[in-house]
Tab-separated table of C-alpha atoms in Angstrom:
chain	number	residue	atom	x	y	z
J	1	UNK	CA	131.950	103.912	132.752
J	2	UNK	CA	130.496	106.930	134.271
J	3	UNK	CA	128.248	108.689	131.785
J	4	UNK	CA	129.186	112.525	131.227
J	5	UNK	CA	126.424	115.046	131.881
J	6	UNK	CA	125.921	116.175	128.059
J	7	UNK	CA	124.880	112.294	127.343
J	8	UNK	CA	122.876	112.175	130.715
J	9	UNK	CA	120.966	115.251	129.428
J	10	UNK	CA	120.536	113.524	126.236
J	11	UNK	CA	119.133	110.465	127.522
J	12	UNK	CA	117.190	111.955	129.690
J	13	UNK	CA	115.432	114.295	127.139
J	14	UNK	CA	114.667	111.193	124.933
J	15	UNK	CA	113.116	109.342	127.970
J	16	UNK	CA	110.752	112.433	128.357
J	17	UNK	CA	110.276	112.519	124.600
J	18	UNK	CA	109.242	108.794	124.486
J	19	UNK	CA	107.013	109.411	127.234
J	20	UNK	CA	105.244	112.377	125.881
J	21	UNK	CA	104.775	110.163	122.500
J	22	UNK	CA	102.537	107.914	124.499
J	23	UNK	CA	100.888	110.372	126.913
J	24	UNK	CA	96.973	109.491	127.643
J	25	UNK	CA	95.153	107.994	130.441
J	26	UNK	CA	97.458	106.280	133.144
J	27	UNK	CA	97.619	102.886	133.409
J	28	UNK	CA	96.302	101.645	137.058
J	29	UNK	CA	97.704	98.825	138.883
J	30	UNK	CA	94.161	97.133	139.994
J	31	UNK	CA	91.085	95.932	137.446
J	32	UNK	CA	89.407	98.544	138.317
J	33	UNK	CA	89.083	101.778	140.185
J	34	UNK	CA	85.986	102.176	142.669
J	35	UNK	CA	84.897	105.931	142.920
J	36	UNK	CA	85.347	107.126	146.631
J	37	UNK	CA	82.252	106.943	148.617
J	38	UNK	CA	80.997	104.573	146.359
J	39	UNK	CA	77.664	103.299	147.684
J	40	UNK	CA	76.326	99.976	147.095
J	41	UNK	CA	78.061	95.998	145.966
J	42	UNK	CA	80.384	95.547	142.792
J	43	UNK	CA	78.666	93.762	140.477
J	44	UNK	CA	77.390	93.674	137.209
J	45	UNK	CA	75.172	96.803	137.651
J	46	UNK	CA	78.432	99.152	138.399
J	47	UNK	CA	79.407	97.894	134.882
J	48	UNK	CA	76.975	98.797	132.899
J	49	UNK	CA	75.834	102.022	131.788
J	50	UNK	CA	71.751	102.163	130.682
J	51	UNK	CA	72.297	106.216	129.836
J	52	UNK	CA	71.432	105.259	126.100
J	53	UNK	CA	68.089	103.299	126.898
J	54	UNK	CA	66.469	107.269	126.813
J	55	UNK	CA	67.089	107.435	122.884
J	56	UNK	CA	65.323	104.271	121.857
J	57	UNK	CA	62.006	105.050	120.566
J	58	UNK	CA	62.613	108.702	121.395
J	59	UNK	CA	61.884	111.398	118.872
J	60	UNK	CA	64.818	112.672	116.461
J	61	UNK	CA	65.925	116.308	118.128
J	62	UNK	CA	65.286	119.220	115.907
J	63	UNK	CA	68.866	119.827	117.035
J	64	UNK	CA	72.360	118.389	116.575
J	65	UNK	CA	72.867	116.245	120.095
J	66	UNK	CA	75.449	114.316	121.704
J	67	UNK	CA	74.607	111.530	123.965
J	68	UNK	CA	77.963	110.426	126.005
J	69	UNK	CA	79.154	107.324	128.499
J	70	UNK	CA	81.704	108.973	129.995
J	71	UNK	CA	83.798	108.753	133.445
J	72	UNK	CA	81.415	111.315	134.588
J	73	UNK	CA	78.371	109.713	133.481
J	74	UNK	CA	79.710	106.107	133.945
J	75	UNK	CA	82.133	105.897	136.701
J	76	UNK	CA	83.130	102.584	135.996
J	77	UNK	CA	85.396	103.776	132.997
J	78	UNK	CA	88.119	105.290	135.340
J	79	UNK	CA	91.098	103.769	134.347
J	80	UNK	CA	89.516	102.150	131.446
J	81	UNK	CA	90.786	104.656	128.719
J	82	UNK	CA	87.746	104.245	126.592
J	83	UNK	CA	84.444	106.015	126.149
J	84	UNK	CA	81.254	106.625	123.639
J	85	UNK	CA	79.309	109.187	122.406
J	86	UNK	CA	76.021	108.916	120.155
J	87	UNK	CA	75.693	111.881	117.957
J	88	UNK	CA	72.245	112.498	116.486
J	89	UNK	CA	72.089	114.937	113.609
J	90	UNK	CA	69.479	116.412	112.370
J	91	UNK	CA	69.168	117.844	108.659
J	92	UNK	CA	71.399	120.591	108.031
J	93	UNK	CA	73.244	120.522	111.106
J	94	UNK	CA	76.661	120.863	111.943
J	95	UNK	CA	78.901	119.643	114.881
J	96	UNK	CA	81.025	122.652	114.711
J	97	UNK	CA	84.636	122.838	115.023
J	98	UNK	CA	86.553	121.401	118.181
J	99	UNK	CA	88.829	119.270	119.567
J	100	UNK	CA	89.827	116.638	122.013
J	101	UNK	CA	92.407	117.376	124.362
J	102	UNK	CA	92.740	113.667	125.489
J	103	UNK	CA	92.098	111.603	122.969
J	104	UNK	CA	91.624	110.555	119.094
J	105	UNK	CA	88.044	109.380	117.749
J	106	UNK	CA	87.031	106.912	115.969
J	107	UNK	CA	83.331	107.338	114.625
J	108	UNK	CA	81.061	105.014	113.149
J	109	UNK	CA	78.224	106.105	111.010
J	110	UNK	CA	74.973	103.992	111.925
J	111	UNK	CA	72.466	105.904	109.815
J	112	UNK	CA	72.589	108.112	106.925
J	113	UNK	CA	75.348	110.158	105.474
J	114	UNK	CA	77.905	112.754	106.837
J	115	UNK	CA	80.400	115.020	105.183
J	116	UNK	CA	83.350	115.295	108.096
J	117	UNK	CA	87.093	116.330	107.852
J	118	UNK	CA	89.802	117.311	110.393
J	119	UNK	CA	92.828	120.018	109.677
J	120	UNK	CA	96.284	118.530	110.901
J	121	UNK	CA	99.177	120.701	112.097
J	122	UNK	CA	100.550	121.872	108.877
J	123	UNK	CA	96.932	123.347	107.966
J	124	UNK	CA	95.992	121.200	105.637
J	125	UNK	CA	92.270	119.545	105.308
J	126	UNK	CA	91.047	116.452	105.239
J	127	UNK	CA	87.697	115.416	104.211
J	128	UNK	CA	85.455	112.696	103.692
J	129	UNK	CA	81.734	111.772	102.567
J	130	UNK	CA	81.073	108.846	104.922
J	131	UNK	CA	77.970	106.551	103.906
J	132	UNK	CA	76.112	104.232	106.624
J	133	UNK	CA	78.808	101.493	107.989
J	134	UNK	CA	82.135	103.806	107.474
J	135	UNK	CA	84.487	104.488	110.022
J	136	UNK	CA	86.539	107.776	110.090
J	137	UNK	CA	89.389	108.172	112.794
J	138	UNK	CA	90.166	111.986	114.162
J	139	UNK	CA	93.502	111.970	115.215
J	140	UNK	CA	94.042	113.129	119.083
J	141	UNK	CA	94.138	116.969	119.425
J	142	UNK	CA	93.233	118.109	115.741
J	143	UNK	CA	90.256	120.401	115.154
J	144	UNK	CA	87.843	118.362	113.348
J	145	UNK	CA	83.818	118.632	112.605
J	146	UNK	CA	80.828	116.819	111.168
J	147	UNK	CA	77.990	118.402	109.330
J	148	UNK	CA	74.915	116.813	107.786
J	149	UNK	CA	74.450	118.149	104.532
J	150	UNK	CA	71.208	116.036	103.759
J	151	UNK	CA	67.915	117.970	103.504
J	152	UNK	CA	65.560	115.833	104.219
J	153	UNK	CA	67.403	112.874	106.591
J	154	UNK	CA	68.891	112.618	109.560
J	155	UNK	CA	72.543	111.084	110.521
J	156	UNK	CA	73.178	108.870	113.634
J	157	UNK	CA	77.106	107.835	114.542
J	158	UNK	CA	78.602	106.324	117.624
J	159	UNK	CA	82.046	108.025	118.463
J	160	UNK	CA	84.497	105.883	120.446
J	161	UNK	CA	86.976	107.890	122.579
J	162	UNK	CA	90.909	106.504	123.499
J	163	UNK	CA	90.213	108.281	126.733
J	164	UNK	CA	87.618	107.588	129.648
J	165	UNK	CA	87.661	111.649	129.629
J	166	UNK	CA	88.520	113.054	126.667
J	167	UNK	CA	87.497	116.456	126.749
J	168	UNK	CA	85.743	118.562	123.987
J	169	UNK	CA	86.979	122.425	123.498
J	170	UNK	CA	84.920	124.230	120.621
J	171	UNK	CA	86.807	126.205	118.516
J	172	UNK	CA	83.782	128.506	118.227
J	173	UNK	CA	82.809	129.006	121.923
J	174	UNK	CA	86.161	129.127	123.131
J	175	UNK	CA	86.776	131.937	120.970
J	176	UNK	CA	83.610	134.246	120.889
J	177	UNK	CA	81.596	132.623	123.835
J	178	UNK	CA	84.316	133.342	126.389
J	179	UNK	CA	85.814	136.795	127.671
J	180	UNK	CA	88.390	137.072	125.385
J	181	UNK	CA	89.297	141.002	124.627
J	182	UNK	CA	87.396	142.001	121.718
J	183	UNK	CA	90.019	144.084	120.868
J	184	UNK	CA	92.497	141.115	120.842
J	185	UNK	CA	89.718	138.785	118.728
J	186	UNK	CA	89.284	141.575	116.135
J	187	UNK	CA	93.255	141.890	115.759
J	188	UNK	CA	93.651	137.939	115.353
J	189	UNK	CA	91.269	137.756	112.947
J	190	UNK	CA	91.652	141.069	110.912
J	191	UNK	CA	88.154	142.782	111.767
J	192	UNK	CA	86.946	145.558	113.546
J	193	UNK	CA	85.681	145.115	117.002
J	194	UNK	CA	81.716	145.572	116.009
J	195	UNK	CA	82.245	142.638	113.928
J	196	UNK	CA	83.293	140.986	116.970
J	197	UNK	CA	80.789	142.108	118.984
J	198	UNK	CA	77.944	140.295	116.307
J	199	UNK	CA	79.649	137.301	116.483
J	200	UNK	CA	78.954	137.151	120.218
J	201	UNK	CA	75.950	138.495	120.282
J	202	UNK	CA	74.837	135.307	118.107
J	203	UNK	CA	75.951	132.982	121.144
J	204	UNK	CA	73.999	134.901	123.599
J	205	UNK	CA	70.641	134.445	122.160
């Protein structure tokens, strides 16, 4: 039987709906994806990424850093749908506010201790105190942070990504380091426009 168009439309709305539900990285039909031009065999070396060999024995940054293996550091994770970032913090430093587009994240603290939290779509927080060998999971899209609040020691965690590009968008930069109307900025957030203007004058120096 012929199926009218209300239930075509119907069906057809739930087929986009289930494939929204598990939107990421495409799946590829091949093992792997050589990057075009590609110079040079495939072999073990276009598998492996020595990007984090610069942090052993290095000296701690006096700043909060992020150290990724991602497609555009490590070509070899097109198509993969998985990536890493080490995060080295510092005392008293924050990873502020931001999110990933493309994927959730799973992070591992190695070293020390770090307060972290994430607000979902109804507003509400979530924190945690996570100790040396926790695992915290950021779910895909939510604005989410992690701040040392230790005084004397520093924090190192190793963030896995669902995504072999997952994006980052500050919530901070994107707001007050972009060109944004200050009119519009000090209307969202109920201030005058010279508060504004501070605010960006603090990411310009």
């Amino acid at each position: 039987m012929a199926l009218n168009s209300k239930m075509f439309i119907i069906l057809a709305l739930i087929c986009a709906m289930a494939n929204l539900s598990m939107a990421g990285d495409p799946d590829i039909l091949t093992d792997f994806i050589e990057p075009p031009n590609f110079q040079g065999p495939i072999d073990g070396n276009f598998f492996t990424f020595t990007g984090m060999r610069s942090l052993v024995g290095a000296p701690f940054p006096t700043t909060f850093k992020v150290t990724k293996a991602s497609m555009a550091e490590f070509p070899a994770l097109n198509g993969q749908s998985v990536s890493y970032a080490v995060l080295q913090f510092p005392n008293g430093t924050v990873n502020p506010p931001h999110t990933h587009p493309r994927a959730s994240e799973l992070l591992f603290v190695l070293s020390g201790s770090l307060e972290v939290g994430f607000v979902d779509t109804t507003n509400k927080l979530f924190t945690q105190t996570l100790l040396q060998g926790d695992v915290f999971v950021f779910p895909k899209g939510l604005v989410h942070f992690q701040f040392n609040n230790d005084a004397k020691n520093p924090v190192v965690a190793l963030s896995a990504f669902g995504s072999a590009s997952a994006g980052t968008v500050s919530v901070p930069a994107t707001v007050f380091n972009t060109t944004i109307d200050d009119q519009i900025l000090a209307l969202s957030f109920k201030t005058d426009v010279a508060t504004i203007q501070k605010i960006k004058a603090g990411f310009s120096s």
